[in-house]
């Protein structure tokens, strides 16, 4: 696991590297972080009273210097009461005045981020914060500017809806046709960016069109950003357990792919 840049942790890392060897440590996501590194975890929240407290606990438990930025999208189920109790220290909470959608919540969170690297985390427990070290590793090692965590290249996952899988693969394929990327999971929650990448983007979509929009805009930048995928686990929810995305969102994502694939200009640095 990534380690803080302090003498005790460097000593512990040295011992592990002596035991396992540096290549094995890198493969396991055990590596030193640069001096002054900070991760900004941006979490859009809507009606997640049951899960958000445990999610924040798991994020806090990851041994990486971080700030946690929660943006509540006008929840109505008591989530705001939970967030008020969570706020403080490394956790900052912002409240939308009315429900606007995931994309709008993320824009607000990105504007507040001060970390070296910014990571998107959903407020449920479908994605595991324990995987942060592997997600940020390509950026920390200077190999990537953007990292997508893919649910389809080797990580364990809960077996659920076949047609959701088909829709995800279809949307990713259509997105790839426009962007000329070879992603396997464009719709993944886990997207990680050097903060400079986000600073150069103007995002517009308020809802789930965020995923294809940011993918298209990252792909269009010239000279290109370096994009990596890493395998992640996925513990998907059923609709009875609170899953929200549906057919309407898939249709809107498809329209966003076409919109940003055809009508947005290429951005140059």
Coordinates of N, CA, C and O in Angstrom, one line a residue, residues 29-155:
X29 N 1.2 -2.6 -5.2 CA 0.7 -1.3 -4.8 C 1.4 -0.8 -3.6 O 0.8 0.1 -2.8
X30 N 2.6 -1.2 -3.3 CA 3.4 -0.8 -2.1 C 4.5 0.1 -2.6 O 5.5 -0.5 -3.2
X31 N 4.4 1.4 -2.4 CA 5.4 2.3 -2.9 C 5.4 3.6 -2.1 O 4.4 3.9 -1.4
X32 N 6.5 4.4 -2.1 CA 6.5 5.6 -1.4 C 5.7 6.7 -2.2 O 5.7 6.7 -3.4
X33 N 5.1 7.6 -1.4 CA 4.5 8.8 -2.0 C 5.4 10.0 -2.0 O 6.2 10.1 -1.0
X34 N 5.4 10.8 -2.9 CA 6.3 12.0 -2.9 C 5.9 13.0 -1.8 O 4.8 13.0 -1.3
X35 N 6.9 13.7 -1.4 CA 6.7 14.7 -0.3 C 5.6 15.7 -0.7 O 5.6 16.2 -1.9
X36 N 4.7 15.9 0.2 CA 3.6 16.9 0.0 C 2.5 16.3 -0.8 O 1.5 17.1 -1.1
X37 N 2.4 15.1 -1.1 CA 1.3 14.5 -1.9 C 0.0 14.5 -1.1 O 0.0 14.2 0.1
X38 N -1.1 14.9 -1.7 CA -2.4 14.8 -1.1 C -3.4 14.3 -2.1 O -3.4 14.8 -3.3
X39 N -4.3 13.4 -1.7 CA -5.4 12.9 -2.6 C -6.6 13.7 -2.2 O -7.0 13.7 -1.0
X40 N -7.3 14.2 -3.2 CA -8.7 14.7 -3.0 C -9.7 13.7 -3.5 O -9.7 13.3 -4.6
X41 N -10.5 13.2 -2.5 CA -11.6 12.3 -2.8 C -12.9 13.0 -2.9 O -13.3 13.6 -1.9
X42 N -13.5 13.1 -4.1 CA -14.7 13.9 -4.3 C -15.9 12.9 -4.4 O -15.9 12.0 -5.2
X43 N -16.9 13.1 -3.5 CA -18.0 12.1 -3.4 C -19.3 12.9 -3.6 O -19.8 13.6 -2.7
X44 N -20.0 12.7 -4.7 CA -21.4 13.2 -4.8 C -22.3 12.3 -4.1 O -22.2 11.0 -4.1
X45 N -23.3 12.9 -3.4 CA -24.2 12.1 -2.5 C -25.6 12.5 -2.7 O -26.0 13.7 -2.8
X46 N -26.4 11.5 -2.9 CA -27.9 11.7 -3.0 C -28.6 10.5 -2.4 O -28.5 9.4 -2.9
X47 N -29.3 10.8 -1.3 CA -30.1 9.7 -0.6 C -29.3 8.5 -0.3 O -29.7 7.4 -0.7
X48 N -28.2 8.6 0.4 CA -27.4 7.5 0.8 C -27.2 7.4 2.3 O -26.1 7.1 2.8
X49 N -28.3 7.7 3.1 CA -28.2 7.7 4.5 C -27.7 6.4 5.1 O -26.9 6.3 6.0
X50 N -28.1 5.3 4.5 CA -27.7 3.9 5.0 C -26.2 3.7 4.8 O -25.6 2.9 5.6
X51 N -25.6 4.2 3.8 CA -24.2 3.8 3.4 C -23.1 4.8 3.6 O -22.0 4.5 3.8
X52 N -23.5 6.1 3.6 CA -22.4 7.1 3.5 C -21.5 7.2 4.7 O -20.3 7.4 4.6
X53 N -22.0 6.9 5.9 CA -21.2 6.9 7.1 C -20.1 5.8 7.0 O -18.9 6.1 7.3
X54 N -20.5 4.6 6.6 CA -19.5 3.5 6.5 C -18.5 3.8 5.3 O -17.3 3.5 5.4
X55 N -19.0 4.4 4.2 CA -18.2 4.7 3.1 C -17.1 5.7 3.5 O -15.9 5.5 3.2
X56 N -17.4 6.8 4.3 CA -16.4 7.7 4.7 C -15.5 7.1 5.7 O -14.3 7.3 5.7
X57 N -15.9 6.2 6.5 CA -15.0 5.4 7.4 C -14.0 4.7 6.6 O -12.8 4.7 6.9
X58 N -14.4 4.0 5.6 CA -13.5 3.2 4.7 C -12.5 4.1 4.0 O -11.3 3.8 3.8
X59 N -13.0 5.3 3.5 CA -12.1 6.2 2.8 C -11.0 6.7 3.8 O -9.8 6.8 3.5
X60 N -11.5 7.1 5.0 CA -10.5 7.6 6.0 C -9.5 6.6 6.4 O -8.3 6.9 6.7
X61 N -9.9 5.3 6.3 CA -8.9 4.2 6.7 C -7.8 4.0 5.7 O -6.8 3.3 6.1
X62 N -7.9 4.5 4.5 CA -6.9 4.3 3.5 C -5.7 5.2 3.9 O -5.8 6.4 4.1
X63 N -4.5 4.5 4.1 CA -3.3 5.3 4.6 C -2.6 6.1 3.6 O -1.5 5.9 3.2
X64 N -3.3 7.1 3.0 CA -2.8 8.1 2.1 C -3.2 9.5 2.6 O -4.4 9.7 3.0
X65 N -2.3 10.5 2.6 CA -2.8 11.8 2.9 C -3.9 12.3 2.0 O -3.8 12.2 0.8
X66 N -5.0 12.8 2.6 CA -6.1 13.0 1.8 C -7.0 14.1 2.4 O -7.0 14.4 3.6
X67 N -7.9 14.6 1.5 CA -9.1 15.4 1.9 C -10.3 14.7 1.3 O -10.2 14.2 0.2
X68 N -11.4 14.7 2.1 CA -12.6 14.1 1.6 C -13.7 15.2 1.4 O -14.0 15.9 2.4
X69 N -14.2 15.3 0.2 CA -15.1 16.4 -0.2 C -16.4 15.7 -0.6 O -16.5 15.1 -1.6
X70 N -17.4 15.9 0.3 CA -18.8 15.4 0.0 C -19.7 16.5 -0.5 O -19.7 17.6 0.1
X71 N -20.4 16.3 -1.6 CA -21.3 17.3 -2.1 C -22.7 16.6 -2.1 O -23.0 15.7 -2.9
X72 N -23.6 17.1 -1.2 CA -24.9 16.5 -1.1 C -25.9 17.2 -2.1 O -26.0 18.4 -2.2
X73 N -26.5 16.4 -3.0 CA -27.3 16.8 -4.1 C -28.8 17.0 -3.6 O -29.7 16.4 -4.2
X74 N -29.0 17.6 -2.5 CA -30.3 17.9 -1.9 C -31.1 16.6 -1.6 O -32.2 16.3 -2.0
X75 N -30.4 15.8 -0.8 CA -31.0 14.5 -0.3 C -32.2 14.8 0.5 O -32.3 15.8 1.2
X76 N -33.2 13.8 0.5 CA -34.4 14.0 1.3 C -34.7 12.8 2.3 O -35.7 12.8 2.9
X77 N -33.7 12.0 2.4 CA -33.9 10.8 3.3 C -33.2 10.8 4.6 O -33.1 9.8 5.3
X78 N -32.7 12.0 5.0 CA -31.9 12.1 6.3 C -30.4 12.1 6.1 O -29.7 12.1 7.0
X79 N -30.0 11.9 4.8 CA -28.5 11.9 4.6 C -27.8 13.2 5.1 O -26.7 13.1 5.6
X80 N -28.5 14.3 5.0 CA -27.9 15.6 5.4 C -27.6 15.6 6.9 O -26.6 16.1 7.3
X81 N -28.4 14.9 7.7 CA -28.1 14.8 9.1 C -26.9 14.0 9.4 O -26.1 14.4 10.3
X82 N -26.7 12.9 8.6 CA -25.5 12.1 8.8 C -24.3 12.9 8.3 O -23.2 12.9 9.0
X83 N -24.4 13.7 7.3 CA -23.2 14.4 6.8 C -22.8 15.5 7.8 O -21.6 15.8 7.9
X84 N -23.8 16.1 8.4 CA -23.4 17.1 9.4 C -22.6 16.5 10.5 O -21.7 17.2 11.1
X85 N -22.9 15.3 10.9 CA -22.1 14.6 11.9 C -20.7 14.2 11.4 O -19.7 14.2 12.2
X86 N -20.6 14.0 10.1 CA -19.3 13.6 9.6 C -18.3 14.7 9.3 O -17.1 14.5 9.3
X87 N -18.9 15.9 9.1 CA -18.0 17.1 8.7 C -17.0 17.4 9.8 O -17.3 17.3 11.0
X88 N -15.8 17.8 9.4 CA -14.8 18.2 10.3 C -13.5 17.5 10.0 O -13.5 16.4 9.4
X89 N -12.4 18.1 10.4 CA -11.1 17.5 10.1 C -10.8 17.4 8.6 O -10.8 18.4 7.9
X90 N -10.6 16.2 8.2 CA -10.3 16.0 6.8 C -11.5 15.8 5.9 O -11.4 15.6 4.7
X91 N -12.7 16.0 6.5 CA -14.0 15.9 5.7 C -14.6 17.2 5.6 O -14.9 17.9 6.6
X92 N -14.9 17.7 4.4 CA -15.7 18.9 4.1 C -16.9 18.5 3.4 O -16.9 17.7 2.5
X93 N -18.0 19.2 3.8 CA -19.3 18.9 3.2 C -19.9 20.1 2.6 O -19.9 21.2 3.2
X94 N -20.4 20.0 1.3 CA -21.1 21.1 0.7 C -22.5 20.6 0.3 O -22.7 19.5 0.0
X95 N -23.5 21.6 0.3 CA -24.9 21.3 0.1 C -25.4 22.0 -1.1 O -25.3 23.2 -1.2
X96 N -25.9 21.3 -2.1 CA -26.6 21.9 -3.2 C -28.0 22.4 -2.8 O -28.7 21.8 -2.0
X97 N -28.4 23.6 -3.3 CA -29.6 24.2 -2.9 C -30.8 23.4 -3.5 O -31.9 23.5 -3.0
X98 N -30.6 22.8 -4.6 CA -31.7 21.9 -5.2 C -31.0 20.8 -6.0 O -29.8 20.8 -6.3
X99 N -31.8 19.7 -6.2 CA -31.2 18.6 -6.9 C -30.8 18.9 -8.3 O -31.6 19.3 -9.1
X100 N -29.5 18.7 -8.7 CA -29.0 19.0 -10.0 C -28.4 17.8 -10.7 O -28.4 17.8 -11.9
X101 N -27.9 16.8 -10.0 CA -27.4 15.6 -10.6 C -25.9 15.4 -10.3 O -25.2 16.3 -9.7
X102 N -25.4 14.2 -10.6 CA -24.0 13.8 -10.3 C -23.0 14.8 -10.9 O -22.0 15.2 -10.3
X103 N -23.2 15.1 -12.2 CA -22.2 16.0 -12.8 C -22.1 17.3 -12.2 O -21.0 17.9 -12.0
X104 N -23.2 17.9 -11.8 CA -23.2 19.2 -11.1 C -22.5 19.1 -9.7 O -21.7 20.0 -9.3
X105 N -22.8 18.0 -9.0 CA -22.1 17.8 -7.7 C -20.6 17.7 -7.9 O -19.9 18.2 -7.1
X106 N -20.2 17.0 -8.9 CA -18.8 16.8 -9.1 C -18.1 18.1 -9.5 O -17.0 18.3 -9.0
X107 N -18.7 18.9 -10.3 CA -18.1 20.2 -10.6 C -17.9 21.0 -9.4 O -16.8 21.6 -9.2
X108 N -18.8 21.0 -8.5 CA -18.7 21.8 -7.3 C -17.5 21.2 -6.4 O -16.7 21.9 -5.9
X109 N -17.5 19.9 -6.3 CA -16.4 19.2 -5.6 C -15.0 19.4 -6.2 O -14.1 19.7 -5.5
X110 N -14.9 19.4 -7.5 CA -13.7 19.6 -8.2 C -13.2 21.0 -7.9 O -12.0 21.3 -7.7
X111 N -14.1 22.0 -7.8 CA -13.7 23.4 -7.6 C -13.1 23.6 -6.2 O -12.3 24.5 -6.0
X112 N -13.5 22.7 -5.3 CA -13.0 22.8 -3.9 C -11.7 21.9 -3.7 O -11.1 22.1 -2.6
X113 N -11.3 21.1 -4.6 CA -10.2 20.2 -4.4 C -8.9 20.9 -4.4 O -8.6 21.7 -5.3
X114 N -8.0 20.5 -3.5 CA -6.7 21.1 -3.4 C -5.6 20.1 -3.5 O -4.4 20.4 -3.4
X115 N -5.9 18.8 -3.8 CA -4.9 17.8 -3.8 C -4.1 17.7 -5.0 O -4.4 18.3 -6.0
X116 N -3.0 16.9 -5.0 CA -2.2 16.7 -6.1 C -3.0 15.9 -7.2 O -2.8 16.1 -8.4
X117 N -3.8 14.9 -6.7 CA -4.6 14.0 -7.5 C -6.0 14.0 -7.0 O -6.2 14.1 -5.8
X118 N -7.0 14.0 -7.9 CA -8.4 14.0 -7.6 C -9.0 12.7 -8.0 O -8.8 12.3 -9.2
X119 N -9.8 12.1 -7.1 CA -10.4 10.8 -7.4 C -11.9 10.9 -7.1 O -12.3 11.5 -6.2
X120 N -12.7 10.3 -8.0 CA -14.2 10.3 -7.9 C -14.6 9.0 -7.2 O -14.2 7.9 -7.6
X121 N -15.4 9.2 -6.1 CA -15.9 8.1 -5.4 C -17.4 8.2 -5.2 O -17.9 9.2 -4.8
X122 N -18.2 7.1 -5.6 CA -19.6 7.1 -5.3 C -19.8 6.9 -3.8 O -19.0 6.4 -3.1
X123 N -21.0 7.4 -3.4 CA -21.3 7.4 -1.9 C -21.9 6.0 -1.4 O -22.1 5.9 -0.2
X124 N -22.1 5.1 -2.3 CA -22.5 3.8 -1.8 C -21.3 2.9 -1.6 O -20.2 3.4 -1.5
X125 N -21.5 1.6 -1.5 CA -20.4 0.7 -1.2 C -20.1 -0.2 -2.4 O -19.5 -1.3 -2.2
X126 N -20.4 0.2 -3.6 CA -20.2 -0.6 -4.8 C -18.7 -0.6 -5.1 O -18.2 -1.6 -5.7
X127 N -18.0 0.4 -4.8 CA -16.6 0.5 -5.1 C -15.8 0.6 -3.8 O -16.1 1.3 -2.9
X128 N -14.6 -0.1 -3.8 CA -13.9 -0.3 -2.6 C -12.7 0.7 -2.4 O -11.7 0.7 -3.2
X129 N -12.7 1.6 -1.5 CA -11.6 2.6 -1.3 C -10.3 1.9 -1.0 O -9.2 2.6 -1.2
X130 N -10.2 0.7 -0.6 CA -9.0 0.0 -0.4 C -8.1 -0.1 -1.6 O -6.9 -0.4 -1.6
X131 N -8.8 0.2 -2.8 CA -8.0 0.1 -4.1 C -7.4 1.4 -4.5 O -6.8 1.5 -5.6
X132 N -7.5 2.4 -3.7 CA -6.9 3.7 -4.0 C -5.4 3.6 -4.4 O -5.0 4.2 -5.3
X133 N -4.6 2.9 -3.6 CA -3.2 2.8 -3.9 C -2.9 2.3 -5.3 O -2.0 2.9 -6.0
X134 N -3.6 1.4 -5.8 CA -3.4 0.9 -7.2 C -4.0 1.9 -8.2 O -3.4 2.0 -9.3
X135 N -5.0 2.6 -7.8 CA -5.6 3.5 -8.8 C -4.7 4.7 -9.0 O -4.6 5.2 -10.1
X136 N -4.1 5.2 -8.0 CA -3.2 6.4 -8.1 C -1.8 6.1 -8.5 O -1.1 7.0 -8.9
X137 N -1.4 4.8 -8.5 CA 0.0 4.4 -8.7 C 0.5 4.9 -10.1 O 1.6 5.4 -10.2
X138 N -0.2 4.7 -11.2 CA 0.3 5.1 -12.5 C 0.6 6.6 -12.5 O 1.5 7.1 -13.2
X139 N -0.2 7.4 -11.8 CA 0.0 8.8 -11.8 C 1.2 9.2 -10.9 O 2.1 10.0 -11.3
X140 N 1.3 8.6 -9.7 CA 2.4 8.8 -8.8 C 3.7 8.5 -9.4 O 4.7 9.2 -9.3
X141 N 3.7 7.4 -10.2 CA 5.0 7.0 -10.8 C 5.3 7.7 -12.1 O 6.3 7.4 -12.8
X142 N 4.4 8.7 -12.5 CA 4.7 9.5 -13.7 C 4.4 8.8 -15.0 O 4.8 9.3 -16.0
X143 N 3.5 7.8 -15.0 CA 3.2 7.1 -16.2 C 1.9 7.5 -16.8 O 1.6 7.2 -17.9
X144 N 1.0 8.2 -16.0 CA -0.3 8.5 -16.4 C -0.7 9.9 -15.9 O -0.2 10.4 -14.9
X145 N -1.7 10.5 -16.6 CA -2.3 11.7 -16.2 C -3.8 11.5 -15.7 O -4.3 12.2 -14.9
X146 N -4.4 10.4 -16.3 CA -5.7 10.0 -16.0 C -5.8 8.5 -15.8 O -5.1 7.8 -16.6
X147 N -6.5 8.0 -14.8 CA -6.7 6.6 -14.6 C -8.1 6.2 -14.5 O -8.9 6.9 -13.7
X148 N -8.6 5.2 -15.2 CA -9.9 4.7 -15.0 C -9.8 3.3 -14.4 O -9.0 2.5 -14.8
X149 N -10.6 3.1 -13.4 CA -10.7 1.7 -12.8 C -11.7 0.9 -13.5 O -12.9 1.2 -13.5
X150 N -11.3 -0.2 -14.1 CA -12.2 -1.0 -15.0 C -12.8 -2.2 -14.2 O -12.0 -3.0 -13.6
X151 N -14.1 -2.4 -14.3 CA -14.7 -3.5 -13.7 C -14.7 -4.8 -14.5 O -15.1 -5.8 -14.1
X152 N -14.1 -4.6 -15.7 CA -14.2 -5.7 -16.7 C -12.8 -6.3 -17.1 O -12.8 -7.0 -18.2
X153 N -11.8 -6.0 -16.4 CA -10.5 -6.6 -16.8 C -9.8 -7.3 -15.7 O -8.6 -7.3 -15.5
X154 N -10.6 -8.1 -14.9 CA -10.0 -9.0 -14.0 C -10.3 -9.0 -12.6 O -10.0 -9.9 -11.8
X155 N -10.9 -7.9 -12.1 CA -11.3 -7.8 -10.7 C -12.5 -8.6 -10.3 O -13.3 -8.9 -11.2

